[in-house]
Amino acid sequence: MKNTPIYVEISIDSDIEEVWKATQEPHLHEKWDLRFSSITYLPRVDNQPQEFTYCTNIGFGKKVVGWGRSVGEFHLEDGSRTSSLHFGTEQAISIIREGKGYWKYRPQPESVLFLTQYDYQVNFGRLGRWFDQLIFRPMIGWATALSFDVLKRWLEKGENPASQFIRFFSYWLMTILFSGIWVFHGLVPKIYAMHPEEITMMRDAFPMDLSMAKGLLITMGIFEILLGLCWIFYKQRKQLFRLQALLFPLFMLVVLIASPSYIAHPFSPLTFQLSLWVLSIIGLWISHDVPTASSCKRRRTG
C-alpha cells in the first residue's frame, strides 16, 4: 500500500519574515500547530543540524514525545525559502515511527505562499498501515490544514491562536449537540415511543382527535430529524443558529399558553427550551469567521 504524502498550501497576506518567525521559533510554532503541544530546541552544535524534541498530548493523560532534526535551510535568489525536517519517535504507542518533510515559503506580490509536504513510516505493521490510511492520515492532514488557517488568521488579523481554537471547538461541540438533540427528540419520543406526554401537549396546544395528533406528532418528528441532519450537512450553520433563536421562544410561548402546568414539571420544557435558546444565541455570536481546514489547498499541482 503506497502512501500519499500529506500536502497543505495556503496564501498568507504577510511579510515573509513574519511567516518565517511564526513557524521557525518554537514558542510561536507551538501556539498555532495542533500537531504539537510543545516544541523545545536543543543546544546547537556548530555546523550541525538544529535538533529539537516535541510533545503531543493524545488524551487520557497520555502523550507522545519525539525528536526532530532540521536537516537544511535554503534561501534562493527569488526570495523563497525551504526548511527540511527529519522527525520520529521511539515510543511504541505512536502510529508514526519516522518521517521527513519540508516547509516552503514563496514570496508573492502582497503575500507569502506557505506550503508543506511530508510523509512517514508507521508502526504496528499491516494493521498500522490500514489505520493510517483510513483514519490517522486524513486526520493529521486535516489538523495541518486547520493549523495553517489559524496561522493565517493570526498573522493577518492579529487574533491569538488560542482564542481561535476555543471558538472552533465550541462551535463544533454546539453543532454536534444540536444535531443530536434534534435527531433524538424527533426519533425517540415522537416516532419510536410516541410518548403520551408528547401527544397530550400536542392536543392541549391544538385541539384535535387522537389519530390526528399522532399523525402530526410523526410529522414533527420527521421535521426534527431533518433539522438535526442539517446541522451536519448544511454548511451555512449561522442560519440554523438564527432559526433556533426564533423557534425556541416560540416553543416556550406555545407551552406556556397550552399547558402552564408543565412549568412545574421535574424536567420542565420551559427551562429546556430556554437553555437551548441561550446556547443558540452564543452559537450565533461565535459562528463568525470560524477557522476551517477547507481554506487550504490539499493537492499539489505542477
Short mmCIF file of C-alpha atoms in Angstrom, two decimals:
data_model
loop_
_atom_site.label_atom_id
_atom_site.label_comp_id
_atom_site.label_asym_id
_atom_site.label_seq_id
_atom_site.Cartn_x
_atom_site.Cartn_y
_atom_site.Cartn_z
CA MET A 1 0.00 0.00 0.00
CA LYS A 2 1.69 3.18 -1.24
CA ASN A 3 1.38 6.26 0.93
CA THR A 4 0.16 9.56 -0.45
CA PRO A 5 2.25 12.36 1.10
CA ILE A 6 0.36 14.99 3.05
CA TYR A 7 0.33 18.31 1.22
CA VAL A 8 -1.09 21.60 2.50
CA GLU A 9 -0.80 25.05 0.94
CA ILE A 10 -2.14 28.47 1.91
CA SER A 11 -1.55 32.09 0.93
CA ILE A 12 -0.86 34.45 3.85
CA ASP A 13 -1.10 38.23 3.47
CA SER A 14 2.03 38.94 5.48
CA ASP A 15 5.74 39.58 5.18
CA ILE A 16 7.92 36.50 4.65
CA GLU A 17 9.96 37.37 7.74
CA GLU A 18 6.83 37.28 9.89
CA VAL A 19 5.74 33.92 8.47
CA TRP A 20 9.27 32.55 8.92
CA LYS A 21 9.42 33.76 12.53
CA ALA A 22 6.00 32.35 13.45
CA THR A 23 6.87 28.94 12.01
CA GLN A 24 10.53 28.62 12.97
CA GLU A 25 10.59 29.87 16.55
CA PRO A 26 9.39 27.05 18.85
CA HIS A 27 7.45 29.20 21.33
CA LEU A 28 5.47 30.69 18.44
CA HIS A 29 5.14 27.48 16.40
CA GLU A 30 3.53 25.53 19.22
CA LYS A 31 0.84 28.23 19.62
CA TRP A 32 -0.85 27.56 16.27
CA ASP A 33 0.04 23.96 15.32
CA LEU A 34 -2.48 21.39 16.58
CA ARG A 35 0.01 18.58 15.98
CA PHE A 36 2.31 19.68 18.81
CA SER A 37 1.71 20.52 22.45
CA SER A 38 5.27 21.76 22.98
CA ILE A 39 8.50 22.11 20.98
CA THR A 40 11.92 22.52 22.59
CA TYR A 41 15.13 23.32 20.71
CA LEU A 42 18.23 21.56 21.98
CA PRO A 43 21.64 23.33 22.21
CA ARG A 44 23.03 23.56 18.71
CA VAL A 45 26.47 22.29 17.85
CA ASP A 46 28.40 24.31 15.25
CA ASN A 47 27.68 23.30 11.64
CA GLN A 48 25.31 20.59 12.83
CA PRO A 49 21.56 20.38 12.14
CA GLN A 50 19.30 22.01 14.71
CA GLU A 51 17.79 19.29 16.88
CA PHE A 52 14.63 19.55 18.96
CA THR A 53 12.16 17.49 20.94
CA TYR A 54 8.39 17.69 20.66
CA CYS A 55 5.47 16.53 22.77
CA THR A 56 1.93 15.79 21.66
CA ASN A 57 -0.85 15.18 24.19
CA ILE A 58 -3.18 12.49 22.88
CA GLY A 59 -5.65 12.49 25.78
CA PHE A 60 -6.34 10.38 28.87
CA GLY A 61 -3.05 11.55 30.37
CA LYS A 62 -1.03 10.04 27.52
CA LYS A 63 1.47 11.88 25.36
CA VAL A 64 3.90 11.12 22.57
CA VAL A 65 7.42 12.52 22.86
CA GLY A 66 9.58 12.56 19.75
CA TRP A 67 12.69 14.02 18.20
CA GLY A 68 13.26 16.27 15.23
CA ARG A 69 16.15 17.50 13.18
CA SER A 70 16.31 20.45 10.84
CA VAL A 71 18.36 18.97 8.03
CA GLY A 72 18.63 22.06 5.86
CA GLU A 73 17.52 25.62 5.21
CA PHE A 74 17.81 27.09 1.74
CA HIS A 75 17.36 30.71 0.70
CA LEU A 76 17.03 31.19 -3.06
CA GLU A 77 17.69 34.26 -5.17
CA ASP A 78 14.00 34.89 -5.77
CA GLY A 79 13.49 35.27 -2.00
CA SER A 80 11.86 31.87 -1.44
CA ARG A 81 12.97 29.67 1.43
CA THR A 82 12.82 25.98 2.29
CA SER A 83 13.16 24.26 5.66
CA SER A 84 13.56 20.47 5.64
CA LEU A 85 12.85 18.26 8.62
CA HIS A 86 13.55 14.71 9.75
CA PHE A 87 11.39 13.55 12.66
CA GLY A 88 10.36 10.47 14.59
CA THR A 89 9.76 8.85 17.96
CA GLU A 90 10.84 5.76 19.83
CA GLN A 91 7.52 5.39 21.64
CA ALA A 92 5.65 2.27 20.62
CA ILE A 93 2.31 3.95 21.30
CA SER A 94 2.83 6.33 18.35
CA ILE A 95 1.38 5.46 14.95
CA ILE A 96 4.26 7.47 13.40
CA ARG A 97 7.69 5.87 13.56
CA GLU A 98 9.81 8.17 11.41
CA GLY A 99 9.27 10.67 8.63
CA LYS A 100 10.60 13.51 6.52
CA GLY A 101 9.14 16.66 5.07
CA TYR A 102 9.66 20.31 4.25
CA TRP A 103 8.16 23.76 4.53
CA LYS A 104 8.40 26.20 1.63
CA TYR A 105 7.93 29.96 1.68
CA ARG A 106 7.35 31.62 -1.69
CA PRO A 107 7.01 35.41 -1.74
CA GLN A 108 4.18 36.82 -3.85
CA PRO A 109 3.41 40.47 -4.68
CA GLU A 110 1.43 41.09 -1.47
CA SER A 111 1.55 37.76 0.32
CA VAL A 112 3.52 34.59 1.05
CA LEU A 113 2.63 31.16 -0.29
CA PHE A 114 3.30 28.84 2.64
CA LEU A 115 3.21 25.10 1.98
CA THR A 116 4.28 21.78 3.40
CA GLN A 117 4.65 18.23 2.23
CA TYR A 118 5.61 15.32 4.46
CA ASP A 119 5.35 11.58 4.73
CA TYR A 120 6.19 8.99 7.39
CA GLN A 121 6.51 5.32 8.19
CA VAL A 122 4.10 3.74 10.65
CA ASN A 123 4.22 1.24 13.48
CA PHE A 124 2.05 -1.87 14.02
CA GLY A 125 2.62 -3.49 10.62
CA ARG A 126 -0.33 -4.07 8.31
CA LEU A 127 -2.84 -3.02 10.98
CA GLY A 128 -0.95 0.25 11.45
CA ARG A 129 -0.92 0.93 7.71
CA TRP A 130 -4.65 0.26 7.48
CA PHE A 131 -5.38 2.55 10.44
CA ASP A 132 -3.13 5.23 8.99
CA GLN A 133 -4.74 5.21 5.55
CA LEU A 134 -8.34 5.19 6.76
CA ILE A 135 -8.19 7.30 9.91
CA PHE A 136 -4.90 8.82 11.03
CA ARG A 137 -3.55 10.24 7.75
CA PRO A 138 -6.80 12.08 6.88
CA MET A 139 -6.96 13.34 10.47
CA ILE A 140 -3.36 14.61 10.62
CA GLY A 141 -3.77 16.19 7.17
CA TRP A 142 -6.93 17.96 8.38
CA ALA A 143 -5.14 19.11 11.56
CA THR A 144 -2.28 20.51 9.46
CA ALA A 145 -4.68 22.42 7.20
CA LEU A 146 -6.69 23.79 10.14
CA SER A 147 -3.45 24.88 11.83
CA PHE A 148 -2.32 26.68 8.67
CA ASP A 149 -5.61 28.59 8.57
CA VAL A 150 -5.20 29.55 12.25
CA LEU A 151 -1.68 30.80 11.45
CA LYS A 152 -3.03 32.83 8.52
CA ARG A 153 -5.72 34.50 10.67
CA TRP A 154 -3.18 35.17 13.42
CA LEU A 155 -0.75 36.96 11.10
CA GLU A 156 -3.40 38.75 9.04
CA LYS A 157 -5.90 39.76 11.75
CA GLY A 158 -3.93 39.50 14.97
CA GLU A 159 -6.29 37.04 16.68
CA ASN A 160 -4.48 34.81 19.14
CA PRO A 161 -4.45 31.12 18.08
CA ALA A 162 -5.76 30.00 21.48
CA SER A 163 -8.93 32.09 21.11
CA GLN A 164 -9.37 30.75 17.57
CA PHE A 165 -9.19 27.15 18.77
CA ILE A 166 -11.63 27.86 21.62
CA ARG A 167 -14.10 29.32 19.11
CA PHE A 168 -13.57 26.46 16.66
CA PHE A 169 -14.13 23.63 19.15
CA SER A 170 -17.02 25.44 20.88
CA TYR A 171 -18.69 25.90 17.50
CA TRP A 172 -18.36 22.22 16.60
CA LEU A 173 -19.41 20.99 20.04
CA MET A 174 -22.60 23.04 19.66
CA THR A 175 -23.10 21.71 16.14
CA ILE A 176 -22.87 18.10 17.34
CA LEU A 177 -25.02 18.85 20.40
CA PHE A 178 -27.86 20.42 18.42
CA SER A 179 -27.74 17.69 15.78
CA GLY A 180 -28.01 15.01 18.46
CA ILE A 181 -30.82 16.80 20.31
CA TRP A 182 -33.00 17.26 17.23
CA VAL A 183 -32.47 13.73 15.93
CA PHE A 184 -33.09 12.16 19.35
CA HIS A 185 -36.22 14.15 20.14
CA GLY A 186 -37.60 13.59 16.67
CA LEU A 187 -36.88 9.86 16.55
CA VAL A 188 -37.32 8.54 20.10
CA PRO A 189 -40.18 10.30 21.96
CA LYS A 190 -42.14 11.33 18.87
CA ILE A 191 -41.80 8.46 16.37
CA TYR A 192 -40.44 5.38 18.19
CA ALA A 193 -42.08 5.72 21.62
CA MET A 194 -44.84 8.18 20.68
CA HIS A 195 -44.76 9.29 24.30
CA PRO A 196 -48.18 10.03 25.89
CA GLU A 197 -46.99 13.41 27.20
CA GLU A 198 -45.94 14.43 23.69
CA ILE A 199 -49.44 13.61 22.47
CA THR A 200 -51.03 15.40 25.43
CA MET A 201 -49.02 18.58 24.81
CA MET A 202 -49.94 18.38 21.12
CA ARG A 203 -53.67 18.11 21.88
CA ASP A 204 -53.50 20.84 24.52
CA ALA A 205 -51.87 23.23 22.06
CA PHE A 206 -54.02 22.29 19.05
CA PRO A 207 -57.39 20.66 19.85
CA MET A 208 -57.72 17.53 17.68
CA ASP A 209 -58.61 13.87 17.89
CA LEU A 210 -56.06 11.21 18.88
CA SER A 211 -55.31 9.87 15.39
CA MET A 212 -54.70 13.36 14.02
CA ALA A 213 -52.44 14.16 16.99
CA LYS A 214 -50.36 11.03 16.34
CA GLY A 215 -50.03 11.92 12.64
CA LEU A 216 -48.94 15.45 13.46
CA LEU A 217 -46.51 14.11 16.06
CA ILE A 218 -44.86 11.85 13.46
CA THR A 219 -44.66 14.77 11.02
CA MET A 220 -42.98 16.93 13.65
CA GLY A 221 -40.61 14.06 14.46
CA ILE A 222 -39.55 13.81 10.81
CA PHE A 223 -39.04 17.58 10.70
CA GLU A 224 -36.83 17.47 13.80
CA ILE A 225 -34.74 14.59 12.39
CA LEU A 226 -34.22 16.51 9.15
CA LEU A 227 -33.24 19.61 11.11
CA GLY A 228 -30.75 17.55 13.10
CA LEU A 229 -29.21 16.24 9.87
CA CYS A 230 -29.00 19.80 8.53
CA TRP A 231 -26.66 20.61 11.42
CA ILE A 232 -24.21 18.08 9.99
CA PHE A 233 -24.57 18.55 6.24
CA TYR A 234 -25.67 22.17 5.79
CA LYS A 235 -22.62 24.46 5.76
CA GLN A 236 -24.42 27.74 6.50
CA ARG A 237 -24.89 26.90 10.17
CA LYS A 238 -25.17 30.54 11.17
CA GLN A 239 -28.61 30.44 9.55
CA LEU A 240 -29.51 27.45 11.74
CA PHE A 241 -28.46 29.35 14.86
CA ARG A 242 -30.70 32.24 13.73
CA LEU A 243 -33.59 29.85 13.08
CA GLN A 244 -33.31 28.34 16.55
CA ALA A 245 -33.06 31.78 18.16
CA LEU A 246 -36.55 32.37 16.71
CA LEU A 247 -38.00 28.87 17.21
CA PHE A 248 -37.21 28.27 20.88
CA PRO A 249 -39.03 31.39 22.22
CA LEU A 250 -41.99 30.33 20.06
CA PHE A 251 -41.91 26.83 21.55
CA MET A 252 -41.76 28.29 25.07
CA LEU A 253 -44.75 30.52 24.33
CA VAL A 254 -46.80 27.59 23.00
CA VAL A 255 -46.07 25.52 26.12
CA LEU A 256 -46.97 28.43 28.45
CA ILE A 257 -50.27 29.06 26.68
CA ALA A 258 -51.32 25.44 26.10
CA SER A 259 -50.10 23.74 29.29
CA PRO A 260 -48.98 26.14 32.06
CA SER A 261 -48.73 23.17 34.45
CA TYR A 262 -45.63 21.91 32.62
CA ILE A 263 -43.65 24.76 34.21
CA ALA A 264 -43.58 22.74 37.45
CA HIS A 265 -42.55 19.53 35.66
CA PRO A 266 -39.28 17.98 37.04
CA PHE A 267 -37.77 18.29 33.55
CA SER A 268 -39.59 21.45 32.57
CA PRO A 269 -39.87 22.12 28.81
CA LEU A 270 -39.60 25.80 29.70
CA THR A 271 -36.10 25.59 31.20
CA PHE A 272 -35.03 23.12 28.49
CA GLN A 273 -36.11 25.48 25.69
CA LEU A 274 -34.59 28.45 27.50
CA SER A 275 -31.23 26.68 27.78
CA LEU A 276 -31.22 25.82 24.07
CA TRP A 277 -32.19 29.38 23.20
CA VAL A 278 -29.24 30.78 25.19
CA LEU A 279 -26.88 28.29 23.51
CA SER A 280 -28.24 29.33 20.11
CA ILE A 281 -27.52 32.99 20.85
CA ILE A 282 -23.98 32.12 21.98
CA GLY A 283 -23.51 29.92 18.90
CA LEU A 284 -24.66 32.73 16.61
CA TRP A 285 -22.15 35.05 18.27
CA ILE A 286 -19.15 32.70 17.94
CA SER A 287 -20.01 31.35 14.48
CA HIS A 288 -18.50 34.36 12.74
CA ASP A 289 -15.25 33.66 10.89
CA VAL A 290 -14.59 30.20 12.37
CA PRO A 291 -11.21 28.69 11.35
CA THR A 292 -11.51 25.99 8.71
CA ALA A 293 -9.24 23.47 7.03
CA SER A 294 -11.12 23.99 3.76
CA SER A 295 -9.32 27.29 3.15
CA CYS A 296 -6.16 25.34 2.29
CA LYS A 297 -5.20 23.63 -0.93
CA ARG A 298 -4.69 19.94 -0.21
CA ARG A 299 -3.39 18.62 -3.55
CA ARG A 300 -0.20 19.53 -5.27
CA THR A 301 -0.35 20.70 -8.87
CA GLY A 302 2.53 21.08 -11.30
#
